[in-house]
Tab-separated table of C-alpha atoms and ligand atoms in Angstrom:
chain	number	residue	atom	x	y	z
A	7	UNK	CA	-3.227	55.566	-85.725
A	8	UNK	CA	0.314	54.928	-86.990
A	9	UNK	CA	-0.429	54.796	-90.731
A	10	UNK	CA	0.331	58.408	-91.691
A	11	UNK	CA	3.288	58.795	-89.350
A	12	UNK	CA	5.083	55.796	-90.750
A	13	UNK	CA	3.988	56.076	-94.371
A	14	UNK	CA	6.759	56.821	-96.863
A	15	UNK	CA	6.964	60.312	-98.361
A	16	UNK	CA	9.038	61.889	-101.090
A	17	UNK	CA	11.297	64.910	-101.424
A	18	UNK	CA	12.563	65.532	-104.946
A	19	UNK	CA	12.755	62.028	-106.354
A	20	UNK	CA	13.986	60.578	-103.070
A	21	UNK	CA	11.916	58.386	-100.794
A	22	UNK	CA	11.684	59.348	-97.143
A	23	UNK	CA	10.778	56.300	-95.039
A	24	UNK	CA	8.479	58.105	-92.579
A	25	UNK	CA	7.217	61.552	-91.579
A	26	UNK	CA	9.420	62.214	-88.537
A	27	UNK	CA	12.029	64.912	-89.261
A	28	UNK	CA	14.950	65.548	-86.915
A	29	UNK	CA	15.425	69.307	-87.050
A	30	UNK	CA	18.807	71.034	-86.864
A	31	UNK	CA	20.055	71.215	-83.262
A	32	UNK	CA	23.487	72.643	-82.465
A	33	UNK	CA	25.406	70.683	-79.854
A	34	UNK	CA	28.334	73.134	-79.649
A	35	UNK	CA	30.814	70.282	-79.304
A	36	UNK	CA	32.991	70.424	-82.412
A	37	UNK	CA	36.779	70.476	-82.323
A	38	UNK	CA	38.410	73.022	-84.598
A	39	UNK	CA	35.180	73.200	-86.591
A	40	UNK	CA	35.119	69.414	-87.125
A	41	UNK	CA	32.711	66.917	-85.588
A	42	UNK	CA	34.133	65.472	-82.352
A	43	UNK	CA	33.451	61.969	-80.978
A	44	UNK	CA	30.544	63.471	-79.050
A	45	UNK	CA	29.145	65.001	-82.243
A	46	UNK	CA	29.477	61.676	-84.059
A	47	UNK	CA	27.663	59.888	-81.211
A	48	UNK	CA	24.748	62.259	-81.658
A	49	UNK	CA	24.361	61.415	-85.358
A	50	UNK	CA	24.899	57.698	-84.714
A	51	UNK	CA	22.002	57.792	-82.261
A	52	UNK	CA	19.790	59.734	-84.651
A	53	UNK	CA	20.543	57.160	-87.337
A	54	UNK	CA	19.508	54.417	-84.908
A	55	UNK	CA	16.331	56.346	-84.119
A	56	UNK	CA	15.052	55.845	-87.699
A	57	UNK	CA	13.921	59.424	-88.296
A	58	UNK	CA	12.638	59.769	-91.872
A	59	UNK	CA	15.054	62.589	-92.415
A	60	UNK	CA	17.758	64.203	-90.330
A	61	UNK	CA	18.897	67.780	-90.798
A	62	UNK	CA	22.343	68.413	-89.353
A	63	UNK	CA	22.928	71.207	-86.914
A	64	UNK	CA	23.936	74.537	-88.479
A	65	UNK	CA	27.310	74.221	-90.232
A	66	UNK	CA	29.030	77.541	-90.752
A	67	UNK	CA	30.191	78.423	-94.252
A	68	UNK	CA	32.550	80.953	-92.675
A	69	UNK	CA	35.545	80.357	-90.411
A	70	UNK	CA	35.184	83.730	-88.774
A	71	UNK	CA	31.484	84.261	-88.075
A	72	UNK	CA	30.340	81.577	-85.698
A	73	UNK	CA	27.460	81.634	-83.262
A	74	UNK	CA	28.948	78.916	-81.013
A	75	UNK	CA	32.480	78.728	-79.773
A	76	UNK	CA	32.644	74.996	-80.634
A	77	UNK	CA	30.491	75.298	-83.755
A	78	UNK	CA	31.043	73.215	-86.872
A	79	UNK	CA	32.547	74.668	-90.064
A	80	UNK	CA	32.037	73.076	-93.456
A	81	UNK	CA	35.018	73.904	-95.658
A	82	UNK	CA	37.455	71.896	-97.766
A	83	UNK	CA	39.901	71.585	-94.872
A	84	UNK	CA	37.243	69.799	-92.801
A	85	UNK	CA	35.757	67.716	-95.616
A	86	UNK	CA	37.164	64.355	-94.505
A	87	UNK	CA	35.728	64.839	-91.035
A	88	UNK	CA	32.261	65.413	-92.521
A	89	UNK	CA	32.689	62.357	-94.740
A	90	UNK	CA	33.327	60.542	-91.469
A	91	UNK	CA	30.076	61.856	-90.020
A	92	UNK	CA	28.101	60.599	-93.026
A	93	UNK	CA	29.839	57.206	-92.743
A	94	UNK	CA	28.919	56.908	-89.078
A	95	UNK	CA	25.315	57.689	-89.968
A	96	UNK	CA	25.174	55.307	-92.940
A	97	UNK	CA	26.700	52.411	-91.015
A	98	UNK	CA	23.556	52.402	-88.857
A	99	UNK	CA	20.956	53.485	-91.366
A	100	UNK	CA	20.812	53.334	-95.160
A	101	UNK	CA	17.213	54.516	-95.582
A	102	UNK	CA	16.818	57.911	-93.927
A	103	UNK	CA	17.878	61.093	-95.691
A	104	UNK	CA	20.619	63.255	-94.182
A	105	UNK	CA	20.782	66.955	-95.063
A	106	UNK	CA	23.465	69.443	-94.003
A	107	UNK	CA	22.216	72.807	-92.793
A	108	UNK	CA	24.401	75.683	-94.046
A	109	UNK	CA	24.571	79.028	-92.298
A	110	UNK	CA	26.365	82.306	-91.836
A	111	UNK	CA	25.720	83.735	-88.377
A	112	UNK	CA	25.873	87.423	-89.380
A	113	UNK	CA	24.629	89.618	-86.565
A	114	UNK	CA	24.125	86.574	-84.335
A	115	UNK	CA	27.823	85.646	-84.342
A	116	UNK	CA	29.277	85.168	-80.858
A	117	UNK	CA	31.324	87.780	-78.988
A	118	UNK	CA	34.461	85.658	-79.659
A	119	UNK	CA	33.795	85.938	-83.404
A	120	UNK	CA	33.775	88.547	-86.169
A	121	UNK	CA	30.431	90.245	-85.486
A	122	UNK	CA	28.941	91.799	-88.578
A	123	UNK	CA	25.741	93.481	-89.598
A	124	UNK	CA	24.047	93.796	-92.934
A	125	UNK	CA	22.562	97.208	-92.380
A	126	UNK	CA	24.418	99.178	-89.716
A	127	UNK	CA	27.797	99.441	-88.077
A	128	UNK	CA	27.252	100.057	-84.394
A	129	UNK	CA	29.216	99.146	-81.288
A	130	UNK	CA	31.012	95.913	-82.031
A	131	UNK	CA	29.016	95.224	-85.212
A	132	UNK	CA	30.946	95.848	-88.424
A	133	UNK	CA	29.023	96.624	-91.622
A	134	UNK	CA	29.453	93.944	-94.283
A	135	UNK	CA	30.638	95.245	-97.645
A	136	UNK	CA	29.095	94.184	-100.961
A	137	UNK	CA	32.298	92.296	-101.825
A	138	UNK	CA	32.142	90.390	-98.552
A	139	UNK	CA	28.546	89.415	-99.307
A	140	UNK	CA	29.627	88.100	-102.704
A	141	UNK	CA	32.302	86.027	-100.933
A	142	UNK	CA	29.742	84.737	-98.426
A	143	UNK	CA	27.400	83.729	-101.267
A	144	UNK	CA	30.282	81.825	-102.873
A	145	UNK	CA	30.998	80.138	-99.535
A	146	UNK	CA	27.384	78.874	-99.412
A	147	UNK	CA	27.808	77.475	-102.935
A	148	UNK	CA	31.162	75.870	-102.081
A	149	UNK	CA	29.784	74.402	-98.839
A	150	UNK	CA	26.784	72.901	-100.654
A	151	UNK	CA	29.088	71.192	-103.138
A	152	UNK	CA	31.222	69.937	-100.243
A	153	UNK	CA	28.079	68.607	-98.554
A	154	UNK	CA	27.357	66.585	-101.681
A	155	UNK	CA	30.980	65.406	-101.847
A	156	UNK	CA	30.800	64.361	-98.206
A	157	UNK	CA	27.820	62.134	-99.043
A	158	UNK	CA	24.940	64.165	-97.594
A	159	UNK	CA	21.627	63.775	-99.438
A	160	UNK	CA	20.946	67.490	-99.592
A	161	UNK	CA	21.209	70.861	-97.910
A	162	UNK	CA	19.089	73.176	-95.829
A	163	UNK	CA	20.030	76.737	-96.852
A	164	UNK	CA	19.462	78.603	-93.604
A	165	UNK	CA	17.399	81.764	-94.110
A	166	UNK	CA	15.807	81.834	-90.644
A	167	UNK	CA	16.178	82.544	-86.930
A	168	UNK	CA	17.880	85.938	-87.264
A	169	UNK	CA	21.075	84.706	-88.915
A	170	UNK	CA	22.447	86.356	-92.048
A	171	UNK	CA	19.969	84.713	-94.434
A	172	UNK	CA	17.032	86.089	-92.440
A	173	UNK	CA	18.647	89.524	-92.087
A	174	UNK	CA	18.798	89.564	-95.879
A	175	UNK	CA	15.113	88.797	-96.445
A	176	UNK	CA	13.705	91.341	-93.987
A	177	UNK	CA	11.807	94.385	-95.236
A	178	UNK	CA	14.077	96.384	-92.866
A	179	UNK	CA	17.075	95.462	-95.034
A	180	UNK	CA	17.257	98.862	-96.726
A	181	UNK	CA	20.818	98.510	-98.041
A	182	UNK	CA	21.354	100.760	-101.017
A	183	UNK	CA	23.394	98.237	-103.022
A	184	UNK	CA	22.304	95.076	-104.813
A	185	UNK	CA	21.907	93.204	-101.491
A	186	UNK	CA	19.054	95.280	-100.087
A	187	UNK	CA	15.998	97.408	-100.742
A	188	UNK	CA	13.862	95.674	-103.358
A	189	UNK	CA	12.400	92.221	-102.752
A	190	UNK	CA	14.528	90.941	-105.626
A	191	UNK	CA	17.727	92.250	-104.007
A	192	UNK	CA	16.786	90.849	-100.595
A	193	UNK	CA	16.368	87.395	-102.146
A	194	UNK	CA	19.683	87.591	-104.032
A	195	UNK	CA	21.690	85.389	-101.638
A	196	UNK	CA	19.117	82.603	-101.834
A	197	UNK	CA	18.367	82.982	-105.537
A	198	UNK	CA	21.915	83.254	-106.889
A	199	UNK	CA	23.219	80.756	-104.350
A	200	UNK	CA	20.643	78.123	-105.285
A	201	UNK	CA	20.945	78.747	-109.037
A	202	UNK	CA	24.689	78.139	-108.850
A	203	UNK	CA	24.336	75.056	-106.651
A	204	UNK	CA	21.761	73.585	-109.058
A	205	UNK	CA	24.114	74.137	-111.965
A	206	UNK	CA	27.188	72.767	-110.235
A	207	UNK	CA	25.861	69.863	-108.174
A	208	UNK	CA	26.987	66.458	-109.411
A	209	UNK	CA	23.582	64.851	-109.218
A	210	UNK	CA	20.120	66.322	-109.837
A	211	UNK	CA	18.984	64.073	-106.991
A	212	UNK	CA	20.923	66.191	-104.475
A	213	UNK	CA	18.122	67.826	-102.489
A	214	UNK	CA	17.842	71.598	-102.049
A	215	UNK	CA	15.750	73.165	-99.332
A	216	UNK	CA	15.725	76.195	-97.106
A	217	UNK	CA	14.523	77.034	-93.612
A	218	UNK	CA	12.503	80.227	-93.217
A	219	UNK	CA	11.144	82.122	-90.240
A	220	UNK	CA	7.722	82.942	-91.644
A	221	UNK	CA	7.264	85.584	-88.956
A	222	UNK	CA	10.156	86.844	-86.827
A	223	UNK	CA	8.206	88.933	-84.318
A	224	UNK	CA	10.352	92.057	-84.687
A	225	UNK	CA	9.593	95.388	-86.352
A	226	UNK	CA	10.508	95.212	-90.034
A	227	UNK	CA	11.263	91.508	-89.680
A	228	UNK	CA	10.405	88.641	-91.998
A	229	UNK	CA	6.649	88.206	-92.170
A	230	UNK	CA	5.809	91.902	-91.835
A	231	UNK	CA	4.554	94.272	-94.518
A	232	UNK	CA	7.296	96.923	-94.357
A	233	UNK	CA	10.539	98.156	-92.761
A	234	UNK	CA	8.786	99.681	-89.727
A	235	UNK	CA	5.909	97.268	-89.301
A	236	UNK	CA	5.329	94.671	-86.592
A	237	UNK	CA	1.921	93.281	-87.637
A	238	UNK	CA	2.071	89.852	-89.255
A	239	UNK	CA	1.716	89.994	-93.039
A	240	UNK	CA	2.885	86.827	-94.707
A	241	UNK	CA	2.416	87.919	-98.325
A	242	UNK	CA	6.111	88.528	-98.937
A	243	UNK	CA	7.170	85.287	-97.267
A	244	UNK	CA	4.708	83.481	-99.536
A	245	UNK	CA	6.574	85.136	-102.432
A	246	UNK	CA	9.801	83.627	-101.067
A	247	UNK	CA	8.102	80.218	-101.067
A	248	UNK	CA	7.008	80.741	-104.698
A	249	UNK	CA	10.566	81.778	-105.583
A	250	UNK	CA	11.942	78.609	-103.980
A	251	UNK	CA	9.561	76.522	-106.037
A	252	UNK	CA	10.410	78.462	-109.218
A	253	UNK	CA	14.100	77.860	-108.511
A	254	UNK	CA	13.418	74.120	-108.576
A	255	UNK	CA	14.056	73.632	-104.871
A	256	UNK	CA	12.636	70.535	-103.219
A	257	UNK	CA	11.387	71.597	-99.797
A	258	UNK	CA	10.696	74.510	-97.506
A	259	UNK	CA	11.383	74.074	-93.811
A	260	UNK	CA	8.895	76.327	-92.041
A	261	UNK	CA	9.928	77.886	-88.742
A	262	UNK	CA	9.360	81.200	-86.992
A	263	UNK	CA	10.956	83.670	-84.605
A	264	UNK	CA	14.539	84.540	-83.690
A	265	UNK	CA	15.780	82.387	-80.791
A	266	UNK	CA	17.979	85.184	-79.384
A	267	UNK	CA	15.207	87.815	-79.467
A	268	UNK	CA	11.787	86.196	-79.797
A	269	UNK	CA	12.722	82.697	-78.649
A	270	UNK	CA	9.265	81.803	-77.342
A	271	UNK	CA	8.021	81.897	-80.935
A	272	UNK	CA	10.772	79.575	-82.233
A	273	UNK	CA	10.750	77.130	-79.343
A	274	UNK	CA	7.742	77.543	-77.083
A	275	UNK	CA	8.305	76.624	-73.434
A	276	UNK	CA	5.764	75.427	-70.874
A	277	UNK	CA	4.330	78.906	-70.138
A	278	UNK	CA	4.298	79.819	-73.850
A	279	UNK	CA	3.386	76.399	-75.243
A	280	UNK	CA	0.308	77.625	-77.130
A	281	UNK	CA	2.574	79.642	-79.426
A	282	UNK	CA	3.341	76.293	-81.057
A	283	UNK	CA	-0.109	76.411	-82.673
A	284	UNK	CA	1.123	79.296	-84.821
A	285	UNK	CA	3.582	76.857	-86.410
A	286	UNK	CA	0.653	74.642	-87.445
A	287	UNK	CA	-1.032	77.658	-89.018
A	288	UNK	CA	2.166	78.628	-90.867
A	289	UNK	CA	2.677	75.210	-92.449
A	290	UNK	CA	-1.016	74.995	-93.326
A	291	UNK	CA	-0.813	78.422	-94.997
A	292	UNK	CA	2.188	77.352	-97.062
A	293	UNK	CA	0.612	74.018	-98.020
A	294	UNK	CA	-2.656	75.739	-99.023
A	295	UNK	CA	-0.703	78.073	-101.296
A	296	UNK	CA	1.320	75.259	-102.869
A	297	UNK	CA	-1.783	73.159	-103.466
A	298	UNK	CA	-3.761	76.084	-104.913
A	299	UNK	CA	-0.950	76.862	-107.350
A	300	UNK	CA	-0.129	73.244	-108.109
A	301	UNK	CA	3.457	73.521	-106.910
A	302	UNK	CA	5.569	70.551	-105.877
A	303	UNK	CA	7.662	71.964	-103.004
A	304	UNK	CA	7.418	69.765	-99.894
A	305	UNK	CA	6.826	71.265	-96.452
A	306	UNK	CA	8.571	70.413	-93.182
A	307	UNK	CA	7.011	71.816	-90.008
A	308	UNK	CA	8.675	72.839	-86.754
A	309	UNK	CA	8.218	72.920	-82.990
A	310	UNK	CA	6.560	69.517	-82.554
A	311	UNK	CA	8.468	68.935	-79.287
A	312	UNK	CA	6.196	71.556	-77.783
A	313	UNK	CA	3.293	69.062	-77.775
A	314	UNK	CA	5.209	66.464	-75.723
A	315	UNK	CA	3.394	63.098	-75.711
A	316	UNK	CA	0.531	64.586	-77.714
A	317	UNK	CA	2.893	65.232	-80.657
A	318	UNK	CA	2.104	62.017	-82.590
A	319	UNK	CA	-1.640	62.765	-82.472
A	320	UNK	CA	-1.047	66.303	-83.753
A	321	UNK	CA	1.272	64.953	-86.454
A	322	UNK	CA	-1.397	62.499	-87.495
A	323	UNK	CA	-4.033	65.214	-87.741
A	324	UNK	CA	-1.752	67.562	-89.728
A	325	UNK	CA	-0.678	64.807	-92.110
A	326	UNK	CA	-4.179	63.447	-92.646
A	327	UNK	CA	-5.525	66.898	-93.455
A	328	UNK	CA	-2.656	67.522	-95.888
A	329	UNK	CA	-1.374	70.530	-93.910
A	330	UNK	CA	2.269	69.368	-93.772
A	331	UNK	CA	4.497	66.692	-95.356
A	332	UNK	CA	7.039	66.080	-92.581
A	333	UNK	CA	6.913	67.015	-88.900
A	334	UNK	CA	10.081	68.458	-87.404
A	335	UNK	CA	11.238	67.882	-83.844
A	336	UNK	CA	14.035	69.946	-82.310
A	337	UNK	CA	14.422	69.457	-78.544
A	338	UNK	CA	12.844	66.003	-78.710
A	339	UNK	CA	15.867	64.739	-80.671
A	340	UNK	CA	17.971	65.643	-77.632
A	341	UNK	CA	15.465	64.282	-75.109
A	342	UNK	CA	15.204	60.971	-76.952
A	343	UNK	CA	17.115	60.477	-80.217
A	344	UNK	CA	15.366	57.117	-80.649
A	345	UNK	CA	11.834	58.586	-80.625
A	346	UNK	CA	10.427	57.267	-83.967
A	347	UNK	CA	11.847	53.788	-83.464
A	348	UNK	CA	10.552	53.556	-79.900
A	349	UNK	CA	7.155	55.007	-80.752
A	350	UNK	CA	6.714	52.496	-83.537
A	351	UNK	CA	7.556	49.537	-81.355
A	352	UNK	CA	5.573	50.782	-78.356
A	353	UNK	CA	8.618	51.330	-76.146
A	354	UNK	CA	8.241	54.268	-73.729
A	355	UNK	CA	9.593	57.521	-75.153
A	356	UNK	CA	11.363	60.137	-73.024
A	357	UNK	CA	9.301	63.183	-73.959
A	358	UNK	CA	10.915	66.614	-73.756
A	359	UNK	CA	9.510	68.567	-70.791
A	360	UNK	CA	10.250	72.004	-72.305
A	361	UNK	CA	12.522	72.983	-69.387
A	362	UNK	CA	14.893	75.047	-71.622
A	363	UNK	CA	17.945	73.424	-70.028
A	364	UNK	CA	19.530	72.686	-73.419
A	365	UNK	CA	18.934	76.274	-74.573
A	366	UNK	CA	20.534	77.625	-71.392
A	367	UNK	CA	23.636	75.484	-71.956
A	368	UNK	CA	23.843	76.689	-75.541
A	369	UNK	CA	23.448	80.335	-74.507
A	370	UNK	CA	26.306	79.816	-72.009
A	371	UNK	CA	28.496	78.497	-74.878
A	372	UNK	CA	28.743	75.048	-73.234
A	373	UNK	CA	28.278	71.616	-74.819
A	374	UNK	CA	24.510	71.380	-74.975
A	375	UNK	CA	22.061	68.515	-74.840
A	376	UNK	CA	19.263	67.224	-72.673
A	377	UNK	CA	19.757	67.991	-68.974
A	378	UNK	CA	16.757	65.866	-67.987
A	379	UNK	CA	17.537	62.501	-69.591
A	380	UNK	CA	21.292	62.583	-70.266
A	381	UNK	CA	23.794	62.304	-67.410
A	382	UNK	CA	26.629	64.047	-69.246
A	383	UNK	CA	24.567	67.236	-69.799
A	384	UNK	CA	23.193	67.025	-66.256
A	385	UNK	CA	26.782	67.203	-65.050
A	386	UNK	CA	27.683	70.074	-67.420
A	387	UNK	CA	24.709	71.995	-66.029
A	388	UNK	CA	25.613	71.187	-62.414
A	389	UNK	CA	29.263	72.176	-62.694
A	390	UNK	CA	28.365	75.510	-64.291
A	391	UNK	CA	25.630	76.631	-61.900
B	425	FMN	C1	19.747	73.899	-78.223
B	425	FMN	C2	19.123	74.261	-79.542
B	425	FMN	C3	19.891	74.280	-80.703
B	425	FMN	C4	19.296	74.610	-81.934
B	425	FMN	N1	20.066	74.610	-83.078
B	425	FMN	C5	19.490	74.919	-84.270
B	425	FMN	C6	20.247	74.901	-85.485
B	425	FMN	O1	21.432	74.562	-85.514
B	425	FMN	N2	19.611	75.269	-86.630
B	425	FMN	C7	18.269	75.592	-86.666
B	425	FMN	O2	17.742	75.898	-87.738
B	425	FMN	N3	17.530	75.573	-85.535
B	425	FMN	C8	18.099	75.244	-84.357
B	425	FMN	N4	17.327	75.188	-83.229
B	425	FMN	C9	15.857	75.332	-83.346
B	425	FMN	C10	15.219	73.938	-83.489
B	425	FMN	O3	15.593	73.326	-84.699
B	425	FMN	C11	13.680	74.013	-83.428
B	425	FMN	O4	13.219	74.836	-84.462
B	425	FMN	C12	13.153	74.557	-82.102
B	425	FMN	O5	13.774	73.921	-81.019
B	425	FMN	C13	11.631	74.355	-82.001
B	425	FMN	O6	11.288	73.017	-82.214
B	425	FMN	P1	10.941	72.009	-81.000
B	425	FMN	O7	9.732	72.560	-80.286
B	425	FMN	O8	10.646	70.724	-81.674
B	425	FMN	O9	12.128	71.985	-80.118
B	425	FMN	C14	17.910	74.897	-81.990
B	425	FMN	C15	17.140	74.870	-80.817
B	425	FMN	C16	17.724	74.549	-79.606
B	425	FMN	C17	16.860	74.501	-78.376
B	426	SF4	S1	16.894	69.939	-71.640
B	426	SF4	FE1	14.680	70.267	-71.289
B	426	SF4	S2	14.030	71.413	-73.125
B	426	SF4	FE2	16.022	70.525	-73.628
B	426	SF4	S3	15.562	68.547	-74.573
B	426	SF4	FE3	15.812	68.115	-72.404
B	426	SF4	S4	13.745	68.222	-71.542
B	426	SF4	FE4	13.696	69.230	-73.543
């Protein structure tokens, strides 16, 4: 039963010790954009949990467009603090890979932040200029190089969940300049960003990946066939996957939905738990394409917490059929950061119960974590009822 789950895999030319991936999960507990002691504890625990790979929570490449009031910012000023985070992780674990997820929050920036839009200025949303987009692209490149300098093994270029990267890719991005309209223009941030990072990175072993929402569930969103369409049509997202492979990237992290708008798709809850099966279909679709075209990009899946204690069996089935390379858990890393280690040794695992408590804390701009198994977050929830 355990053989596939704990078999080694590869991304780029790096070995990944097992198939459990800790997905990016914001804790909203930084201090001045740097990891706090609480943040460091989270990564220490994940290192102890022996996940095959750990993707950090979203790190903003911008100081001014943050989704969370205590969000983390990866810039030169904060570099030493991120070196500290990698050190904390490495002290416990030398085998697992650690990637930094890079983001710009765009339209999803918090009310306390500079709220911008790619396509319209309305209400409090300010239209981003072409020059600003060039600056943002350069910030992604700079942040990726800082991630490498800090000691991370790679990056996850965030193009999902309704943040700026996803706004860019959407068919409804009808900007008239070089950042919108044609498919080529809508991929410019990813394409030019990744090309520059590949050229400038110190080591070719530094891993490059990106997280996509294959289908966002909004009209004109990613995974539809046109600016006014709602029906799922993945052909263009498959083109993005091909582009990533052509760019020499190492993995695609497959997700779906926009947590703030179509959250049940991204992170199914008890009443919507069957939506998780769409994630299995999405990764299978991407793997089928990659296999058919003999492409080497690796695939990380999402939303495995939704299966609770049945997750390892579903992982096993997906891995054995060749429908995914690594299985990503979001909420489960909060519920029990030691999951892979415990599962391997037969210790009881605290399975996420899909109560949405952590999401509610995050939406309220509070420190967020598991309100079922962790006393600190129980108390945060209680004192803010
Ligand atoms: C509290 C919370 C914070 C999250 N933070 C991030 C993030 O920083 N970056 C990201 O790509 N996804 C983020 N997600 C989405 C998760 O990575 C994951 O895709 C989602 O929870 C579904 O997976 P699961 O069923 O395993 O939880 C977050 C989700 C939650 C609930
Ligand atoms: S708070 Fe609820 S949804 Fe979040 S990790 Fe804990 S059990 Fe899962």
